[in-house]
Amino acid sequence: GRFVADKLAQSILKEVKAGGKVTDAHATEVLRLWGFAQNSGRLNVLPGNRKWVYSDTLGAIQRRTGGYGITPPTRRYPGVAKLLNRWLLDNRPQGISEDFVCTSININANYGARTHRDGNNVGPSAIRAFGDFKGGELWYWNKDDRKTKPEQLQNKTARKLNIKKATAVFDGNFAHSVEKFEGERISVVFFSCRNHNKVGSTNMTFLKNRCGFKWPNDKAMGKLRTFAHTQFAVKKK
């Protein structure tokens, strides 16, 4: 369960310390131990007739009741968030020259999100899928006009990204979905929630120091947004 996952994460972090590297295998081992909650709140991603999905958020969040704070599992199991943040630090997505900044991590198990746009996300996001599965690529509408209804978008206008093979950086405010898959698939999405500085200085300190979040600023976020929007552009000769 979660307690065991957190203890393993702490053990791995102690093992690698400053000189080592948190690997894909480390991240997979911890994620497999995590006890996922049945989340019925993510209405925009629910596939088919599903009433809930296995999905948890670690880090900063805007509560549905209003206000900002840290999700309960983050406080109870900070080692898991710290390990995932260290993994991202040690395995920087291809194409970006600086550490990826974020305030939150969404972890999802064994469901393929239908086409949607993130609502509580500043935009720049990094996603990777772990586990033993086939399929499960990310469909990403990088030229999304953000006006067409998600269900009306066609895959031929999207890019198909193999997030089992490599971490992808994308804009979560642009439409995206998951291809059908077989097997065990756990996806991890690093993002920044809107108005994240409203979580307060005490919470921010906890997230930075205990959970290893590289907190965003306007300059860093601007660079990531530019990369997310221009990475697929054809360079003129």
Coordinates of C-alpha atoms in Angstrom, one line a residue:
G1 CA 0.0 0.0 0.0
R2 CA 0.9 3.6 0.3
F3 CA 2.9 3.3 3.5
V4 CA 5.1 0.6 1.9
A5 CA 5.5 2.7 -1.3
D6 CA 6.6 5.7 0.8
K7 CA 9.1 3.6 2.8
L8 CA 10.6 2.2 -0.4
A9 CA 10.8 5.7 -2.0
Q10 CA 12.7 7.0 1.1
S11 CA 15.0 3.9 1.0
I12 CA 15.8 4.5 -2.7
L13 CA 16.5 8.2 -2.2
K14 CA 18.9 7.4 0.6
E15 CA 20.6 4.9 -1.6
V16 CA 21.1 7.2 -4.6
K17 CA 21.8 10.4 -2.6
A18 CA 23.5 13.1 -4.6
G19 CA 25.7 11.0 -6.9
G20 CA 23.2 8.4 -8.0
K21 CA 20.2 8.4 -10.3
V22 CA 16.6 7.5 -9.7
T23 CA 15.8 5.1 -12.6
D24 CA 12.6 4.1 -14.5
A25 CA 12.8 0.8 -12.6
H26 CA 12.8 2.6 -9.3
A27 CA 9.8 4.7 -10.2
T28 CA 7.9 1.7 -11.5
E29 CA 8.6 -0.3 -8.3
V30 CA 7.2 2.5 -6.1
L31 CA 4.2 3.1 -8.3
R32 CA 3.2 -0.5 -8.4
L33 CA 3.1 -0.5 -4.6
W34 CA 0.9 2.7 -4.4
G35 CA -2.6 2.0 -3.3
F36 CA -4.7 4.0 -5.8
A37 CA -8.0 5.7 -4.7
Q38 CA -11.2 5.4 -6.7
N39 CA -11.6 8.9 -8.1
S40 CA -15.1 9.9 -9.3
G41 CA -14.3 13.6 -9.5
R42 CA -12.4 13.6 -12.8
L43 CA -15.5 13.8 -15.0
N44 CA -13.7 15.2 -18.0
V45 CA -11.5 12.1 -18.4
L46 CA -13.9 9.2 -17.5
P47 CA -13.9 6.7 -20.4
G48 CA -17.1 5.1 -21.6
N49 CA -19.6 4.4 -18.8
R50 CA -17.0 4.4 -16.1
K51 CA -18.1 6.1 -12.8
W52 CA -14.6 6.4 -11.4
V53 CA -10.9 5.8 -12.2
Y54 CA -7.8 5.0 -10.2
S55 CA -6.2 8.5 -9.9
D56 CA -4.4 10.5 -7.3
T57 CA -2.8 13.9 -7.1
L58 CA 0.3 14.7 -5.1
G59 CA 1.3 18.3 -4.4
A60 CA -0.6 21.6 -4.6
I61 CA -4.2 21.6 -5.6
Q62 CA -7.2 24.0 -6.0
R63 CA -9.9 22.4 -3.9
R64 CA -13.3 21.9 -5.6
T65 CA -14.8 23.6 -2.6
G66 CA -12.6 26.6 -3.2
G67 CA -9.3 27.6 -1.7
Y68 CA -5.8 26.1 -2.2
G69 CA -3.7 23.6 -0.3
I70 CA -1.9 20.3 -0.4
T71 CA -3.6 17.0 -1.0
P72 CA -3.8 14.7 2.1
P73 CA -1.6 11.9 0.5
T74 CA 1.1 14.4 -0.1
R75 CA 1.5 15.1 3.7
R76 CA 1.2 11.4 4.7
Y77 CA 3.6 10.1 2.0
P78 CA 6.0 12.9 1.0
G79 CA 8.6 10.3 0.0
V80 CA 6.7 9.2 -3.0
A81 CA 6.4 12.7 -4.4
K82 CA 10.0 13.3 -3.7
L83 CA 11.1 10.2 -5.5
L84 CA 9.0 11.1 -8.6
N85 CA 10.4 14.6 -8.6
R86 CA 13.9 13.3 -8.3
W87 CA 13.2 10.9 -11.2
L88 CA 12.1 13.8 -13.3
L89 CA 15.3 15.8 -12.3
D90 CA 17.5 12.8 -13.1
N91 CA 15.7 12.0 -16.4
R92 CA 15.1 15.4 -17.9
P93 CA 12.7 15.4 -20.9
Q94 CA 14.5 15.6 -24.2
G95 CA 14.7 19.1 -25.7
I96 CA 14.5 21.2 -22.5
S97 CA 17.6 22.8 -21.2
E98 CA 16.6 23.5 -17.6
D99 CA 14.9 21.5 -14.9
F100 CA 11.1 21.0 -15.3
V101 CA 9.2 23.1 -12.8
C102 CA 5.9 22.0 -11.4
T103 CA 3.6 22.1 -8.3
S104 CA 1.7 18.9 -8.7
I105 CA 1.8 15.3 -9.9
N106 CA -1.1 13.3 -11.1
I107 CA -0.7 9.5 -11.1
N108 CA -3.2 7.3 -12.9
A109 CA -3.6 3.5 -13.1
N110 CA -5.0 1.3 -15.8
Y111 CA -7.4 3.6 -17.6
G112 CA -7.3 5.5 -20.9
A113 CA -8.5 9.0 -20.5
R114 CA -11.0 10.2 -23.2
T115 CA -10.2 13.3 -25.2
H116 CA -10.2 16.3 -22.8
R117 CA -8.5 19.6 -21.9
D118 CA -7.2 20.1 -18.4
G119 CA -9.1 22.7 -16.4
N120 CA -6.9 23.3 -13.4
N121 CA -3.5 23.4 -15.1
V122 CA -1.4 26.4 -16.1
G123 CA -0.4 24.4 -19.2
P124 CA 3.1 23.0 -19.4
S125 CA 3.1 19.3 -18.4
A126 CA 5.4 16.3 -18.6
I127 CA 4.0 12.8 -18.9
R128 CA 5.5 9.3 -18.8
A129 CA 3.8 5.9 -18.6
F130 CA 5.3 3.0 -16.6
G131 CA 4.5 -0.7 -16.5
D132 CA 4.2 -3.7 -18.8
F133 CA 1.7 -2.8 -21.5
K134 CA 1.1 -2.5 -25.3
G135 CA -0.5 0.6 -26.9
G136 CA -1.4 3.4 -24.5
E137 CA 0.2 6.2 -26.5
L138 CA -0.8 9.9 -25.9
W139 CA -2.8 11.6 -28.6
Y140 CA -2.0 15.3 -28.5
W141 CA -3.7 18.0 -30.5
N142 CA -0.7 20.4 -30.6
K143 CA -2.6 22.7 -32.9
D144 CA -5.8 22.6 -31.0
D145 CA -8.0 25.7 -31.5
R146 CA -9.4 25.1 -28.0
K147 CA -12.9 25.8 -29.3
T148 CA -13.9 22.5 -31.0
K149 CA -15.6 20.1 -28.6
P150 CA -13.1 17.4 -27.6
E151 CA -15.4 14.6 -28.8
Q152 CA -15.4 16.1 -32.3
L153 CA -11.7 16.1 -32.7
Q154 CA -10.2 13.5 -35.0
N155 CA -6.9 11.6 -34.4
K156 CA -5.6 12.5 -37.9
T157 CA -5.1 16.1 -36.6
A158 CA -3.2 14.9 -33.5
R159 CA 0.3 13.7 -32.8
K160 CA 0.7 10.2 -31.4
L161 CA 3.4 10.2 -28.7
N162 CA 5.0 7.1 -27.3
I163 CA 5.2 7.9 -23.6
K164 CA 6.3 4.5 -22.7
K165 CA 9.5 5.1 -24.5
A166 CA 10.2 8.7 -23.6
T167 CA 8.8 11.5 -21.4
A168 CA 6.7 14.0 -23.5
V169 CA 6.2 17.7 -22.7
F170 CA 2.9 19.1 -23.8
D171 CA 0.3 21.8 -23.0
G172 CA -2.4 20.3 -20.9
N173 CA -4.8 23.0 -21.9
F174 CA -4.7 21.5 -25.4
A175 CA -6.8 18.4 -26.1
H176 CA -5.2 15.0 -25.4
S177 CA -6.3 11.5 -24.9
V178 CA -5.0 7.9 -24.4
E179 CA -4.9 5.2 -27.0
K180 CA -6.3 1.8 -26.1
F181 CA -3.9 -0.5 -24.3
E182 CA -3.4 -3.9 -22.9
G183 CA -1.6 -4.7 -19.7
E184 CA -0.5 -2.7 -16.6
R185 CA -0.1 1.0 -17.4
I186 CA 0.6 3.7 -14.7
S187 CA 1.0 7.2 -16.0
V188 CA 2.5 10.1 -14.2
V189 CA 1.8 13.7 -15.1
F190 CA 3.8 16.6 -13.7
F191 CA 2.0 20.0 -14.0
S192 CA 1.4 23.3 -12.2
C193 CA -2.0 24.1 -10.8
R194 CA -3.5 27.5 -11.5
N195 CA -2.8 30.3 -8.9
H196 CA -0.3 27.9 -7.2
N197 CA 1.3 30.6 -5.1
K198 CA -2.0 30.9 -3.2
V199 CA -1.2 27.7 -1.4
G200 CA 0.8 29.8 1.1
S201 CA 4.4 30.0 2.2
T202 CA 4.2 27.2 4.7
N203 CA 2.7 24.7 2.2
M204 CA 5.2 25.9 -0.4
T205 CA 8.1 25.2 1.8
F206 CA 6.8 21.8 2.6
L207 CA 6.4 21.0 -1.1
K208 CA 9.9 22.2 -2.0
N209 CA 11.8 20.7 0.9
R210 CA 9.9 17.6 1.8
C211 CA 8.6 16.7 -1.7
G212 CA 11.3 18.0 -4.0
F213 CA 9.1 20.2 -6.2
K214 CA 11.0 22.7 -8.4
W215 CA 8.6 25.6 -7.9
P216 CA 7.7 27.5 -11.0
N217 CA 8.2 31.2 -11.7
D218 CA 7.1 33.2 -14.7
K219 CA 10.4 33.0 -16.6
A220 CA 10.7 29.2 -16.3
M221 CA 7.0 28.7 -17.1
G222 CA 7.3 30.9 -20.1
K223 CA 10.2 28.8 -21.5
L224 CA 8.3 25.5 -21.0
R225 CA 5.2 27.0 -22.6
T226 CA 7.2 28.1 -25.6
F227 CA 8.8 24.7 -25.9
A228 CA 5.5 22.9 -25.6
H229 CA 4.1 25.0 -28.4
T230 CA 7.1 25.0 -30.8
Q231 CA 8.8 21.6 -30.4
F232 CA 7.0 20.1 -33.4
A233 CA 7.5 23.1 -35.7
V234 CA 9.3 22.2 -38.9
K235 CA 12.6 24.1 -39.0
K236 CA 13.2 26.2 -42.1
K237 CA 16.4 25.4 -44.0

